[in-house]
Amino acid sequence: MDQYRQCTTASTKPLHCIVKLGGAAITCKNELETINEDNLNTVSSQLSEAMILGPRHGMDWSRRPGSLEVPTVPDDFDDQLESDSKSFIVVHGAGSFGHFQASKSGVHKGGLSQTLVKSGFVATRISVTSLNLEIVRALAKEGIPSIGMSPFSCGWSTCQRNIAIADISTVVKALDTGFVPGCTILSGDVIIRHLAEHLRPKYVVFLTDVLGVYDRPPSEPDATLLREIAVREDGSWSVLNPKLQDMSKQVEITVAAHDTTGGMITKISEAAMIAKLGMDVYIVKAATNHSVTALKGQLTENIPDDWLGTIIRLAK
Amino acid sequence: MDQYRQCTTASTKPLHCIVKLGGAAITCKNELETINEDNLNTVSSQLSEAMILGPRHGMDWSRRPGSLEVPTVPDDFDDQLESDSKSFIVVHGAGSFGHFQASKSGVHKGGLSQTLVKSGFVATRISVTSLNLEIVRALAKEGIPSIGMSPFSCGWSTCQRNIAIADISTVVKALDTGFVPGCTILSGDVIIRHLAEHLRPKYVVFLTDVLGVYDRPPSEPDATLLREIAVREDGSWSVLNPKLQDMSKQVEITVAAHDTTGGMITKISEAAMIAKLGMDVYIVKAATNHSVTALKGQLTENIPDDWLGTIIRLAK
């Protein structure tokens, strides 16, 4: 780090926010390797609004694959407002990228010495890297100085779904130089918790494809949105709003059934572990008015009545 | 490393070869962000032949951008011959990728705290990453378990064109697990020398768009290919073949004129510094019979009369 700093004039800014772009929010779930362009563009624009004060400059100056159009480069750069920008980390899920290759080869089970597993790892990484590149380009187009990072080349590796090694120095270096690190993950939200623990953002936002966390699968007609969940020091949690008797117990029972693929109990538990660190967690539908409110941190004091989403925070 | 090893059954194999794919050999020099597909495919196939004994399995299972075709996954994986494969590192230049963005913003001069330079860094990285992804896909298609790595996320950074930090642990980790690290570089061949010094391959191959190193610009009618250059312990070098009086001096004078953009003197000097470490360096035209001979290491004992290229090695 010290040698690196000699070449830069960066100053260390506290981390403002970690955002998780859910795979289901930015890709088309049921179409192999297809990005939800509209959502991704809206999300990028909202992120830019939340991060950057003042004019924004496109930072993607590359041709699109197949296009002959030469990119245009803006020429009115101004350094005045740069220092007022807020420090963000963007982590994204894989959605309809990577999973096909991973499941075909059983790569999540480990065993990289086998040819099939190794091939699957390479194939998965190609798929996820192509998604990562598209996300970086979408963010850069909105003036966000995004730097793609794969957990693998950051020196991160998982062992039985826990983080075995997690060197966050590359992420810190990128942040210090004023970049927005953008990571891909396949295996749950462990990386976010790890980053939150070490870099202590003010709040964490999960952007998903539904309004928030419900008491049962949101497709069911009677599903109720859980608007506020309080986490106690011991990690247990209960629903504050809506006020219902023995709600938390009811939730646990109801959602357990649809929890095999990383459902709501997993989501709440992960979010509760982050909230326990002392920062708010917002789970909110991507590309809506609600998500822009959450990204801007306008929920820390009081929650507007018309805001829809789930807030998970330490019990007062 | 130790924690990581617990999750794998990999054994450490000595590095066999470092290959530099020259930007001019794999891209179309004068067309913005255009890959030379024919050359890249031939180079990938030759690399695969040099690395892997036995059957090869495609490892790119992703859709092409814009294509609806669902990729096919081979189903006859065999672990028998895996252990006989040779360990390679592939480093590639940027060619017609990255340079436009870098020069537009002056990013090579540093100063990342300025908005223009930071934007240029992001734009350059997008361009170079898209090239890297295409190269990884081309290698994977030929059965090479290639893992893209950017010098930035490996924790490498350059300071006045020298390496400021170079943590090669990610490269070593990938090699140990049986992957082929594929790096991008913009700034000369310093990274190759660094890797060669620490990982001690048997030989290093530079694939270019001309037959090798000439005594003057190869476009000139009287240009002579320098076939063998001997390097002395003090780093000085002289041309062994063709045998001409005072050739090395003559070369120095003649090529100095076209050396401003990283020409032949720079190339020979860099290669000489690697050869001084005790390993052969071959500079050869990509996608030819000559390059496949070099990649297979068939020049270490004796040089076939019909082989065209430049060999740089320690004087005996």
Coordinates of N, CA and C in Angstrom, one line a residue, chain A residues 29-156:
Chain A
K29 N -34.4 -14.0 -15.3 CA -34.2 -15.2 -14.6 C -34.3 -16.5 -15.4
N30 N -35.2 -16.5 -16.3 CA -35.5 -17.7 -17.1 C -34.9 -17.8 -18.5
E31 N -34.1 -16.7 -18.8 CA -33.5 -16.8 -20.1 C -32.0 -16.8 -19.9
L32 N -31.3 -17.9 -20.4 CA -29.9 -18.1 -20.3 C -29.1 -16.8 -20.7
E33 N -28.3 -16.4 -19.7 CA -27.3 -15.3 -20.0 C -28.0 -14.1 -20.7
T34 N -29.1 -13.6 -20.1 CA -29.7 -12.4 -20.7 C -29.9 -11.3 -19.6
I35 N -29.4 -10.1 -19.9 CA -29.4 -9.0 -19.0 C -30.8 -8.3 -19.1
N36 N -31.3 -7.9 -17.9 CA -32.5 -7.1 -17.9 C -32.0 -5.6 -18.1
E37 N -31.9 -5.2 -19.4 CA -31.3 -3.9 -19.7 C -31.9 -2.7 -19.1
D38 N -33.3 -2.7 -19.1 CA -34.0 -1.6 -18.5 C -33.7 -1.4 -17.1
N39 N -33.8 -2.5 -16.3 CA -33.5 -2.5 -14.9 C -32.1 -2.1 -14.6
L40 N -31.2 -2.7 -15.4 CA -29.8 -2.3 -15.1 C -29.5 -0.9 -15.4
N41 N -30.1 -0.3 -16.4 CA -29.8 1.1 -16.7 C -30.4 2.0 -15.7
T42 N -31.7 1.7 -15.2 CA -32.3 2.5 -14.2 C -31.5 2.4 -12.9
V43 N -31.1 1.2 -12.5 CA -30.3 1.0 -11.3 C -29.0 1.8 -11.3
S44 N -28.3 1.7 -12.5 CA -27.1 2.5 -12.6 C -27.3 4.0 -12.5
S45 N -28.4 4.5 -13.1 CA -28.7 5.9 -13.0 C -29.0 6.3 -11.6
Q46 N -29.8 5.4 -10.9 CA -30.1 5.7 -9.5 C -28.9 5.7 -8.6
L47 N -28.0 4.7 -8.8 CA -26.7 4.7 -8.1 C -25.9 5.9 -8.3
S48 N -25.8 6.3 -9.5 CA -25.1 7.5 -9.9 C -25.6 8.7 -9.1
E49 N -26.9 8.8 -9.1 CA -27.6 10.0 -8.4 C -27.3 9.9 -6.9
A50 N -27.2 8.7 -6.3 CA -27.0 8.6 -4.9 C -25.5 8.9 -4.6
M51 N -24.6 8.6 -5.5 CA -23.2 8.7 -5.2 C -22.5 10.0 -5.5
I52 N -23.0 10.6 -6.7 CA -22.2 11.7 -7.2 C -23.0 13.0 -7.2
L53 N -22.4 14.0 -6.6 CA -23.0 15.3 -6.7 C -22.4 16.0 -7.9
G54 N -23.3 16.7 -8.6 CA -22.8 17.5 -9.7 C -22.8 16.7 -11.0
P55 N -22.2 17.3 -12.1 CA -22.3 16.7 -13.4 C -21.6 15.3 -13.5
R56 N -22.2 14.4 -14.4 CA -21.7 13.1 -14.5 C -21.1 12.9 -15.9
H57 N -20.0 12.2 -16.1 CA -19.4 12.0 -17.3 C -19.3 10.5 -17.7
G58 N -19.8 10.2 -18.9 CA -19.7 8.8 -19.3 C -18.3 8.3 -19.3
M59 N -18.0 7.1 -18.8 CA -16.7 6.5 -18.7 C -16.5 5.2 -19.5
D60 N -17.6 4.9 -20.3 CA -17.4 3.8 -21.2 C -17.2 4.3 -22.6
W61 N -15.9 4.2 -23.0 CA -15.5 4.7 -24.3 C -15.2 3.6 -25.3
S62 N -15.9 2.5 -25.1 CA -15.6 1.3 -26.0 C -16.7 1.0 -27.0
R63 N -16.4 0.4 -28.1 CA -17.4 0.0 -29.0 C -18.2 -1.1 -28.4
R64 N -19.5 -1.3 -28.8 CA -20.3 -2.4 -28.4 C -19.9 -3.6 -29.4
P65 N -20.0 -4.8 -28.9 CA -19.7 -6.0 -29.8 C -20.6 -5.9 -31.0
G66 N -20.0 -6.0 -32.1 CA -20.8 -6.0 -33.4 C -21.1 -4.6 -33.9
S67 N -20.9 -3.6 -33.1 CA -21.2 -2.2 -33.6 C -20.0 -1.6 -34.2
L68 N -20.1 -0.8 -35.2 CA -19.0 -0.1 -35.8 C -18.8 1.3 -35.3
E69 N -19.8 1.7 -34.5 CA -19.8 3.1 -34.0 C -18.6 3.4 -33.1
V70 N -17.9 4.5 -33.5 CA -16.8 4.9 -32.6 C -17.4 5.7 -31.5
P71 N -16.9 5.3 -30.2 CA -17.5 6.0 -29.1 C -17.1 7.5 -29.0
T72 N -17.9 8.3 -28.3 CA -17.5 9.7 -28.1 C -17.1 9.9 -26.7
V73 N -16.1 10.7 -26.6 CA -15.5 11.0 -25.2 C -15.9 12.4 -24.8
P74 N -16.5 12.6 -23.7 CA -16.9 13.9 -23.2 C -15.6 14.8 -23.0
D75 N -15.7 16.1 -23.2 CA -14.4 16.9 -23.0 C -14.6 18.0 -22.0
D76 N -15.6 17.9 -21.1 CA -15.8 19.0 -20.2 C -15.6 18.5 -18.7
F77 N -14.4 17.9 -18.5 CA -14.2 17.3 -17.1 C -13.9 18.4 -16.2
D78 N -14.4 18.3 -15.0 CA -14.3 19.3 -13.9 C -14.0 18.6 -12.6
D79 N -12.9 19.0 -12.0 CA -12.5 18.3 -10.8 C -13.1 18.9 -9.5
Q80 N -13.9 19.9 -9.7 CA -14.4 20.6 -8.5 C -15.2 19.7 -7.5
L81 N -16.2 19.0 -8.1 CA -17.1 18.3 -7.3 C -16.7 16.9 -6.9
E82 N -15.7 16.5 -7.5 CA -15.2 15.1 -7.3 C -15.1 14.7 -5.8
S83 N -14.6 15.6 -5.0 CA -14.3 15.3 -3.7 C -15.6 15.1 -2.8
D84 N -16.7 15.6 -3.4 CA -18.0 15.5 -2.6 C -18.7 14.1 -2.9
S85 N -18.2 13.3 -3.8 CA -18.8 12.1 -4.1 C -18.7 11.1 -2.9
K86 N -19.7 10.2 -2.9 CA -19.8 9.2 -1.8 C -19.2 7.9 -2.2
S87 N -18.6 7.2 -1.2 CA -17.9 6.0 -1.5 C -18.8 4.8 -1.4
F88 N -18.9 4.0 -2.5 CA -19.8 2.9 -2.6 C -19.0 1.6 -3.0
I89 N -19.5 0.5 -2.6 CA -19.1 -0.8 -3.1 C -20.3 -1.5 -3.7
V90 N -20.2 -2.0 -5.0 CA -21.3 -2.7 -5.6 C -21.0 -4.2 -5.7
V91 N -21.8 -5.0 -5.2 CA -21.7 -6.5 -5.3 C -22.9 -6.9 -6.1
H92 N -22.7 -7.8 -7.1 CA -23.8 -8.3 -7.8 C -23.9 -9.8 -7.9
G93 N -25.1 -10.3 -7.9 CA -25.4 -11.7 -8.1 C -25.2 -12.1 -9.5
A94 N -25.4 -13.4 -9.8 CA -25.2 -13.9 -11.2 C -26.5 -14.1 -12.0
G95 N -27.6 -14.2 -11.3 CA -28.9 -14.4 -12.0 C -28.8 -15.6 -13.0
S96 N -29.1 -15.3 -14.3 CA -29.1 -16.3 -15.3 C -27.7 -16.5 -15.9
F97 N -26.7 -15.9 -15.3 CA -25.3 -16.2 -15.8 C -24.7 -17.2 -14.8
G98 N -23.8 -18.0 -15.2 CA -23.0 -18.8 -14.3 C -23.7 -20.1 -13.8
H99 N -24.9 -20.0 -13.5 CA -25.6 -21.1 -12.8 C -25.6 -22.4 -13.7
F100 N -25.9 -22.2 -15.0 CA -26.0 -23.3 -15.9 C -24.6 -24.0 -15.9
Q101 N -23.6 -23.3 -16.0 CA -22.2 -23.9 -16.1 C -21.8 -24.5 -14.8
A102 N -22.2 -23.9 -13.7 CA -21.8 -24.4 -12.4 C -22.6 -25.7 -12.1
S103 N -23.9 -25.7 -12.4 CA -24.6 -26.9 -12.0 C -24.3 -28.1 -13.0
K104 N -24.0 -27.8 -14.2 CA -23.6 -28.8 -15.2 C -22.3 -29.6 -14.7
S105 N -21.5 -28.9 -14.0 CA -20.2 -29.4 -13.7 C -20.0 -29.7 -12.2
G106 N -21.0 -29.3 -11.4 CA -20.9 -29.5 -9.9 C -19.7 -28.7 -9.3
V107 N -19.5 -27.6 -9.9 CA -18.3 -26.8 -9.5 C -18.4 -26.3 -8.0
H108 N -19.6 -26.1 -7.6 CA -19.8 -25.6 -6.2 C -19.5 -26.6 -5.2
K109 N -19.4 -27.9 -5.6 CA -19.0 -28.9 -4.6 C -17.5 -29.1 -4.5
G110 N -16.7 -28.3 -5.2 CA -15.3 -28.4 -5.1 C -14.7 -29.5 -5.9
G111 N -13.4 -29.9 -5.8 CA -12.8 -30.9 -6.5 C -12.2 -30.5 -7.8
L112 N -11.5 -29.4 -7.7 CA -10.9 -28.7 -8.9 C -9.9 -29.6 -9.7
S113 N -9.4 -30.7 -9.0 CA -8.4 -31.5 -9.7 C -9.1 -32.4 -10.8
Q114 N -10.4 -32.5 -10.7 CA -11.1 -33.2 -11.8 C -11.3 -32.4 -13.1
T115 N -11.1 -33.0 -14.2 CA -11.2 -32.2 -15.5 C -12.6 -31.6 -15.6
L116 N -13.7 -32.3 -15.3 CA -15.0 -31.7 -15.5 C -15.2 -30.5 -14.6
V117 N -14.8 -30.6 -13.4 CA -15.0 -29.5 -12.4 C -14.2 -28.3 -12.8
K118 N -12.9 -28.6 -13.2 CA -12.1 -27.5 -13.6 C -12.6 -26.8 -14.9
S119 N -13.1 -27.6 -15.8 CA -13.8 -27.0 -17.0 C -15.0 -26.2 -16.6
G120 N -15.7 -26.7 -15.7 CA -16.9 -26.0 -15.2 C -16.6 -24.7 -14.5
F121 N -15.5 -24.7 -13.8 CA -15.0 -23.5 -13.2 C -14.7 -22.4 -14.2
V122 N -13.9 -22.8 -15.2 CA -13.5 -21.9 -16.3 C -14.8 -21.4 -17.0
A123 N -15.7 -22.3 -17.4 CA -16.9 -21.9 -18.1 C -17.8 -21.0 -17.2
T124 N -17.9 -21.3 -15.9 CA -18.6 -20.4 -15.0 C -18.0 -19.0 -15.0
R125 N -16.7 -19.0 -14.9 CA -16.1 -17.7 -14.7 C -16.2 -16.9 -16.0
I126 N -16.2 -17.5 -17.2 CA -16.4 -16.8 -18.4 C -17.8 -16.2 -18.4
S127 N -18.8 -17.0 -18.0 CA -20.1 -16.5 -18.0 C -20.3 -15.3 -17.1
V128 N -19.8 -15.5 -15.9 CA -20.0 -14.4 -14.8 C -19.1 -13.2 -15.1
T129 N -18.0 -13.4 -15.7 CA -17.1 -12.3 -16.1 C -17.8 -11.4 -17.2
S130 N -18.5 -12.1 -18.1 CA -19.2 -11.3 -19.2 C -20.3 -10.5 -18.6
L131 N -21.0 -11.0 -17.6 CA -22.0 -10.2 -16.9 C -21.4 -9.1 -16.1
N132 N -20.3 -9.4 -15.4 CA -19.6 -8.3 -14.7 C -19.2 -7.2 -15.6
L133 N -18.6 -7.5 -16.8 CA -18.2 -6.5 -17.7 C -19.4 -5.6 -18.1
E134 N -20.5 -6.3 -18.4 CA -21.7 -5.5 -18.8 C -22.2 -4.6 -17.6
I135 N -22.1 -5.0 -16.4 CA -22.5 -4.2 -15.3 C -21.5 -3.0 -15.1
V136 N -20.2 -3.3 -15.2 CA -19.2 -2.2 -15.1 C -19.5 -1.2 -16.2
R137 N -19.8 -1.6 -17.4 CA -20.0 -0.7 -18.5 C -21.3 0.1 -18.2
A138 N -22.3 -0.5 -17.7 CA -23.6 0.2 -17.4 C -23.3 1.3 -16.3
L139 N -22.5 1.0 -15.3 CA -22.2 1.9 -14.3 C -21.3 3.0 -14.8
A140 N -20.3 2.7 -15.6 CA -19.4 3.6 -16.2 C -20.1 4.6 -17.1
K141 N -21.1 4.1 -17.8 CA -21.9 5.0 -18.7 C -22.6 6.1 -17.9
E142 N -22.9 5.8 -16.7 CA -23.6 6.8 -15.8 C -22.6 7.6 -15.0
G143 N -21.3 7.5 -15.3 CA -20.3 8.3 -14.6 C -19.7 7.7 -13.4
I144 N -20.1 6.5 -13.1 CA -19.5 5.8 -11.9 C -18.2 5.1 -12.2
P145 N -17.1 5.5 -11.6 CA -15.8 5.0 -11.9 C -15.6 3.6 -11.4
S146 N -16.3 2.7 -12.1 CA -16.4 1.3 -11.6 C -15.2 0.4 -12.1
I147 N -14.8 -0.4 -11.2 CA -13.6 -1.3 -11.5 C -14.1 -2.7 -11.2
G148 N -14.2 -3.6 -12.2 CA -14.7 -4.9 -12.0 C -13.6 -5.8 -11.2
M149 N -14.1 -6.6 -10.3 CA -13.2 -7.4 -9.6 C -13.8 -8.8 -9.4
S150 N -13.1 -9.8 -9.6 CA -13.7 -11.1 -9.3 C -13.1 -11.6 -8.0
P151 N -14.0 -12.2 -7.2 CA -13.5 -12.7 -5.9 C -12.2 -13.5 -6.1
F152 N -12.1 -14.3 -7.2 CA -11.0 -15.2 -7.4 C -9.7 -14.4 -7.5
S153 N -9.7 -13.3 -8.4 CA -8.4 -12.6 -8.5 C -8.2 -11.6 -7.4
C154 N -9.2 -11.4 -6.6 CA -8.9 -10.6 -5.4 C -8.3 -11.5 -4.3
G155 N -8.1 -12.8 -4.6 CA -7.5 -13.7 -3.7 C -8.5 -14.3 -2.7
W156 N -9.8 -14.2 -3.1 CA -10.8 -14.7 -2.2 C -11.1 -16.2 -2.6

